[in-house]
Coordinates of N, CA and C in Angstrom, one line a residue:
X980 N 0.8 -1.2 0.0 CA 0.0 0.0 0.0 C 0.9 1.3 0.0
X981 N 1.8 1.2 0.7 CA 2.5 2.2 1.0 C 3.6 2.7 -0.2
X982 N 4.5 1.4 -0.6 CA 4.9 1.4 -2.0 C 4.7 1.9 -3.0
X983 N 3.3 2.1 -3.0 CA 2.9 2.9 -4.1 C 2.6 4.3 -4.1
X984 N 2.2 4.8 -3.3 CA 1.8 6.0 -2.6 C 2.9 7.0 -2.7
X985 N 4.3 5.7 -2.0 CA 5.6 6.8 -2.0 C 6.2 7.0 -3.2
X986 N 6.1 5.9 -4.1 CA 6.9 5.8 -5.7 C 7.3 7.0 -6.4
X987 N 7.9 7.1 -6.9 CA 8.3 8.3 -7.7 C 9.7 8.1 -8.6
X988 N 9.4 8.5 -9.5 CA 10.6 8.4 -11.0 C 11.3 7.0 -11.2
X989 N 10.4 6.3 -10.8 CA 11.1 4.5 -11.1 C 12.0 4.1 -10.0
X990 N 12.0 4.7 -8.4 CA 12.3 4.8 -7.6 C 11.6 3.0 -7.0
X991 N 13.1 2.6 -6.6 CA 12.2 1.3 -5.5 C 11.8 1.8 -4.5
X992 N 10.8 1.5 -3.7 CA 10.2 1.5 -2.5 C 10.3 0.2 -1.6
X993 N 10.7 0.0 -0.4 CA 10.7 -0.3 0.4 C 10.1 0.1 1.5
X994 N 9.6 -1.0 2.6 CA 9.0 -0.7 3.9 C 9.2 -1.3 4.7
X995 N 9.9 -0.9 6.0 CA 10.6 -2.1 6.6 C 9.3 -1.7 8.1
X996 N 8.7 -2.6 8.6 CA 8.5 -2.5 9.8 C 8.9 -3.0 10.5
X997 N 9.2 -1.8 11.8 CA 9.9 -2.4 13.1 C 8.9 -3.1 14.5
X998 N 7.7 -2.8 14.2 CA 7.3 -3.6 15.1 C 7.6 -3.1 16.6
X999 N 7.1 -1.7 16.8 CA 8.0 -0.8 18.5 C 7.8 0.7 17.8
X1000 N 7.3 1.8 19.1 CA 7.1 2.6 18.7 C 8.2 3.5 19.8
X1001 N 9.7 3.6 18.4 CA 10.7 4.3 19.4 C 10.7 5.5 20.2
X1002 N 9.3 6.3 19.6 CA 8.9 7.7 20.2 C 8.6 7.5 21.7
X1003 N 8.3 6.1 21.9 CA 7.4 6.3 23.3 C 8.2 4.9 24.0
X1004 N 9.5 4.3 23.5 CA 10.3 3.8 24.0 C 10.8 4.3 25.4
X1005 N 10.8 4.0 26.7 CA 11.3 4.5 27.7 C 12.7 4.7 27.8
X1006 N 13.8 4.3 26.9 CA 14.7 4.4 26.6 C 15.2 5.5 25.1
X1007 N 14.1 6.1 25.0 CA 14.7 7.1 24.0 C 14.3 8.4 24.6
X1008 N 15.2 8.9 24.2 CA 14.4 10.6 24.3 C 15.5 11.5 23.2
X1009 N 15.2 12.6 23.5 CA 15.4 13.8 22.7 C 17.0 13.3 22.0
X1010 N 17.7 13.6 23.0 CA 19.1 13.5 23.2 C 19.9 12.3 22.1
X1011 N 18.9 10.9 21.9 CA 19.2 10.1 21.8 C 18.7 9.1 19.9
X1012 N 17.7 10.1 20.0 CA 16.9 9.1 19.4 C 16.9 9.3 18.0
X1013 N 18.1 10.7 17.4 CA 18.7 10.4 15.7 C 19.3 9.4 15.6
X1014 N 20.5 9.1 16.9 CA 21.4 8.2 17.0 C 20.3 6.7 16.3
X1015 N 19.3 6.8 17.4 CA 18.9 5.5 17.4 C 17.8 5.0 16.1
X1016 N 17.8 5.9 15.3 CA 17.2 5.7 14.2 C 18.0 5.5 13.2
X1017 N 19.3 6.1 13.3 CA 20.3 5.8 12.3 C 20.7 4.5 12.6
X1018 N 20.8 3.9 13.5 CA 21.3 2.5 13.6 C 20.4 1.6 13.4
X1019 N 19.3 2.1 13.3 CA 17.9 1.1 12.6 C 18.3 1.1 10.9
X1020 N 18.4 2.2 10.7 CA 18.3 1.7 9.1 C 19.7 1.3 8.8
X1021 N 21.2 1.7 9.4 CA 22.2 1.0 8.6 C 21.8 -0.5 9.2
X1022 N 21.6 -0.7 10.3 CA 21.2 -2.6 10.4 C 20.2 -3.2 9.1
X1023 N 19.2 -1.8 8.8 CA 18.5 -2.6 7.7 C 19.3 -2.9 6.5
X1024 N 20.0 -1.8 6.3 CA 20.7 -1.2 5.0 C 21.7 -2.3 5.0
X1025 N 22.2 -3.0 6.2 CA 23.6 -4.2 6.0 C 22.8 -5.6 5.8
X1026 N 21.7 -5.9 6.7 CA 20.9 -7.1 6.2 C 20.6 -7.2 4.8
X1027 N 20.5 -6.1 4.1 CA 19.6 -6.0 2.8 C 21.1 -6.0 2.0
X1028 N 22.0 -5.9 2.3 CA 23.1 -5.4 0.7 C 23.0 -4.2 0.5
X1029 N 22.4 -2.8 1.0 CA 22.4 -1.9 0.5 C 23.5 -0.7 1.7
X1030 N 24.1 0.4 0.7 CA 24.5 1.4 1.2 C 24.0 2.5 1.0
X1031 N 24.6 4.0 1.8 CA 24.3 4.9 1.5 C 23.3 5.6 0.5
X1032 N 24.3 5.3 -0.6 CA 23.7 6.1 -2.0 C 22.2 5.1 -2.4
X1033 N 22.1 4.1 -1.7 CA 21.3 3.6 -2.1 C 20.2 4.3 -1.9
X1034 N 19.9 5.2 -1.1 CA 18.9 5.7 -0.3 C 18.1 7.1 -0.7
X1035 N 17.5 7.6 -1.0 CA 17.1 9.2 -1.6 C 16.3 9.3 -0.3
X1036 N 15.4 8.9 0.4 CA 15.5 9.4 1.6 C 14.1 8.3 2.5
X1037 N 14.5 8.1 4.1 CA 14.0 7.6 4.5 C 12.6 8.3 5.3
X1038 N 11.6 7.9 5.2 CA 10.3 8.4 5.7 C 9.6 7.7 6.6
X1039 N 9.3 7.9 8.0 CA 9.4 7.4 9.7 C 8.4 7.6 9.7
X1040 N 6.7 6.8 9.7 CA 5.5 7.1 9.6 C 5.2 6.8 11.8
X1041 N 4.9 8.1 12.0 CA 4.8 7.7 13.6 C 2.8 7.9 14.1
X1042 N 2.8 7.3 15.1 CA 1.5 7.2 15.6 C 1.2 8.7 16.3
X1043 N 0.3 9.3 16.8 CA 0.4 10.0 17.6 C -0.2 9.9 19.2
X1044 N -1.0 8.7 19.6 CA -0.9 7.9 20.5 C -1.5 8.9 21.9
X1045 N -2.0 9.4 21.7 CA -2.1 10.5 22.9 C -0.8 11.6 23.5
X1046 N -0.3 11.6 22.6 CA 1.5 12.4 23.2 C 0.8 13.8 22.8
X1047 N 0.0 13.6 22.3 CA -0.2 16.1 22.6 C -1.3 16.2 23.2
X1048 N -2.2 14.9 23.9 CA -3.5 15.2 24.6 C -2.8 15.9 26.3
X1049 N -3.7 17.0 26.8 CA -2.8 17.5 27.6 C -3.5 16.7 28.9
X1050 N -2.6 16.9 30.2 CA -2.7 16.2 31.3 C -4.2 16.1 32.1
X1051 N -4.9 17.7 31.5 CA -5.9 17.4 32.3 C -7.1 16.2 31.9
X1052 N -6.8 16.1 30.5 CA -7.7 15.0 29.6 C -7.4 13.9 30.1
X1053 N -6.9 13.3 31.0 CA -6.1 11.6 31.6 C -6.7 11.7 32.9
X1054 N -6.9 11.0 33.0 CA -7.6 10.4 34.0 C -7.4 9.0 34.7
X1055 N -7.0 8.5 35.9 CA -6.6 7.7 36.3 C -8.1 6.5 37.1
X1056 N -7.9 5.3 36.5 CA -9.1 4.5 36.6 C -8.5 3.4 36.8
X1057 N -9.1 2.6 37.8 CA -8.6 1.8 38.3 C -9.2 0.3 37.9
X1058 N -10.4 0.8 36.7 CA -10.8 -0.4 36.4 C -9.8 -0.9 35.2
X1059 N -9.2 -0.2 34.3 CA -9.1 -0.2 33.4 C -7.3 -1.1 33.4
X1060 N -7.2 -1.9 32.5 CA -5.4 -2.6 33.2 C -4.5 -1.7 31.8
X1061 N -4.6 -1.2 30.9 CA -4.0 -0.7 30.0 C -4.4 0.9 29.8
X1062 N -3.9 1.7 28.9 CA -4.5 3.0 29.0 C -5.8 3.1 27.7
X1063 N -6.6 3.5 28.3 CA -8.2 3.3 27.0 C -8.2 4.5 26.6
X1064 N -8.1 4.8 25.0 CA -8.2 6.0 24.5 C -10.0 6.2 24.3
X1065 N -10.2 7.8 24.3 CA -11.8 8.0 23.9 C -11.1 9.4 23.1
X1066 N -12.5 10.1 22.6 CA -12.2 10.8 21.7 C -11.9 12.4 22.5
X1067 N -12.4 12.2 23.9 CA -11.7 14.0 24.1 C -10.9 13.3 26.1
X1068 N -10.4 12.0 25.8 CA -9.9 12.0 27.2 C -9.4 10.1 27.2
X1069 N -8.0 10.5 28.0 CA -7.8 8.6 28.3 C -7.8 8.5 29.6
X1070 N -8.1 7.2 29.5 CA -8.2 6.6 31.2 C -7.2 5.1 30.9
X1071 N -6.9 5.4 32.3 CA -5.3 4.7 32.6 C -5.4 4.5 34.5
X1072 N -4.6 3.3 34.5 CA -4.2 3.1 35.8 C -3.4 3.8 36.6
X1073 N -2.3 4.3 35.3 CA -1.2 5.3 36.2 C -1.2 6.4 35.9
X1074 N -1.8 7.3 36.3 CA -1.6 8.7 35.3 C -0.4 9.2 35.3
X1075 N 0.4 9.0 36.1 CA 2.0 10.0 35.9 C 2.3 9.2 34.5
X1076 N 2.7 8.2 34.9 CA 3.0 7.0 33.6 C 2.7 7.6 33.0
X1077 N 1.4 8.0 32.1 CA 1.1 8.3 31.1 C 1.1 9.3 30.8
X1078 N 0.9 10.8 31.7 CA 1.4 11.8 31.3 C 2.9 12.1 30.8
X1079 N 3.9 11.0 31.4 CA 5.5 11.2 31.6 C 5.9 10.7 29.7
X1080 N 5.0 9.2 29.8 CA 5.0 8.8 28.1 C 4.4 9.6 27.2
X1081 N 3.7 10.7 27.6 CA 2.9 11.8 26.6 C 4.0 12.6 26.2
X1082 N 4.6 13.0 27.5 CA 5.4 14.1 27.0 C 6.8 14.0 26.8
X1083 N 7.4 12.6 27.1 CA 8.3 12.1 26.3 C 8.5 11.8 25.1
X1084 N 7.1 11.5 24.6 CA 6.5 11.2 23.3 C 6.6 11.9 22.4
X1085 N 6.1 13.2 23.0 CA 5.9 14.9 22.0 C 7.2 15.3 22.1
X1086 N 7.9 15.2 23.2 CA 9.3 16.4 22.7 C 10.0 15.3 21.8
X1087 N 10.0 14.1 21.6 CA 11.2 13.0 20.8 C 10.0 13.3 19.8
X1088 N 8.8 13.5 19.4 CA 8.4 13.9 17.8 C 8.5 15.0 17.0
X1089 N 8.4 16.1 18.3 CA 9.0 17.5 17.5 C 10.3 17.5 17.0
X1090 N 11.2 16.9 18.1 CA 12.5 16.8 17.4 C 12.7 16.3 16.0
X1091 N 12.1 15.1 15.6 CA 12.0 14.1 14.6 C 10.8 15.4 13.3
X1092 N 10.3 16.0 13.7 CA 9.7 16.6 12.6 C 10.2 17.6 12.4
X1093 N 11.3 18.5 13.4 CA 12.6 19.2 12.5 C 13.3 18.9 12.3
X1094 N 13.8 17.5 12.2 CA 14.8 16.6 11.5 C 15.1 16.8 10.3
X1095 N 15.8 17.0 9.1 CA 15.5 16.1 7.6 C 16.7 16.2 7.3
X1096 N 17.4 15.5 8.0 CA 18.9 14.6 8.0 C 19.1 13.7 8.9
X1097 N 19.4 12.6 8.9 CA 20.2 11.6 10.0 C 21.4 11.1 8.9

């Protein structure tokens, strides 16, 4: 689906999914997380046979997951074992948790959407 959407001038398309959403990894943040996208793709880029030049440019399709819903919209419920999205509010067991992944979430995406180099 996606292959085709992105195609352009007889360009191959590829789509690798990783299966993990490194924006809201508790292990990434701001500081960290060009590093850790560049070592995603040269691992892809060595599994596959391909280098550098191979590449005109990589495109990181991300979720937005509740990371800009602000804190008063969260709500802490104790029925609930995971965090339940609705359309103007989530409910969650932990609210720090989820506020702390919201806004770890948004500053590691802003960074990534004034990115356009790694």
């Amino acid at each position: 689906m996606f292959d085709h959407a992105l195609k352009k001038d007889g360009a191959e398309v590829y789509v690798h999914v990783v299966h993990g959403d490194i924006t809201s990894d508790k292990n990434t943040n701001v500081g960290n997380v060009l590093r850790k996208i560049a070592d995603m793709v040269k691992t892809y880029a060595t599994r596959n046979g391909l280098r550098q030049g191979d590449f005109i440019k990589v495109i990181h399709l991300m979720d937005t997951d509740g990371a800009f819903v602000d804190s008063s919209r969260v709500f802490e419920d104790d029925k609930v074992d995971r965090a339940r999205y609705f359309d103007n509010e989530i409910r969650c067991h932990n609210f720090e948790a989820i506020v702390h992944r919201n806004e770890q979430k948004s500053a590691v995406m802003q960074k990534l959407c004034g990115t356009y180099k790694i």
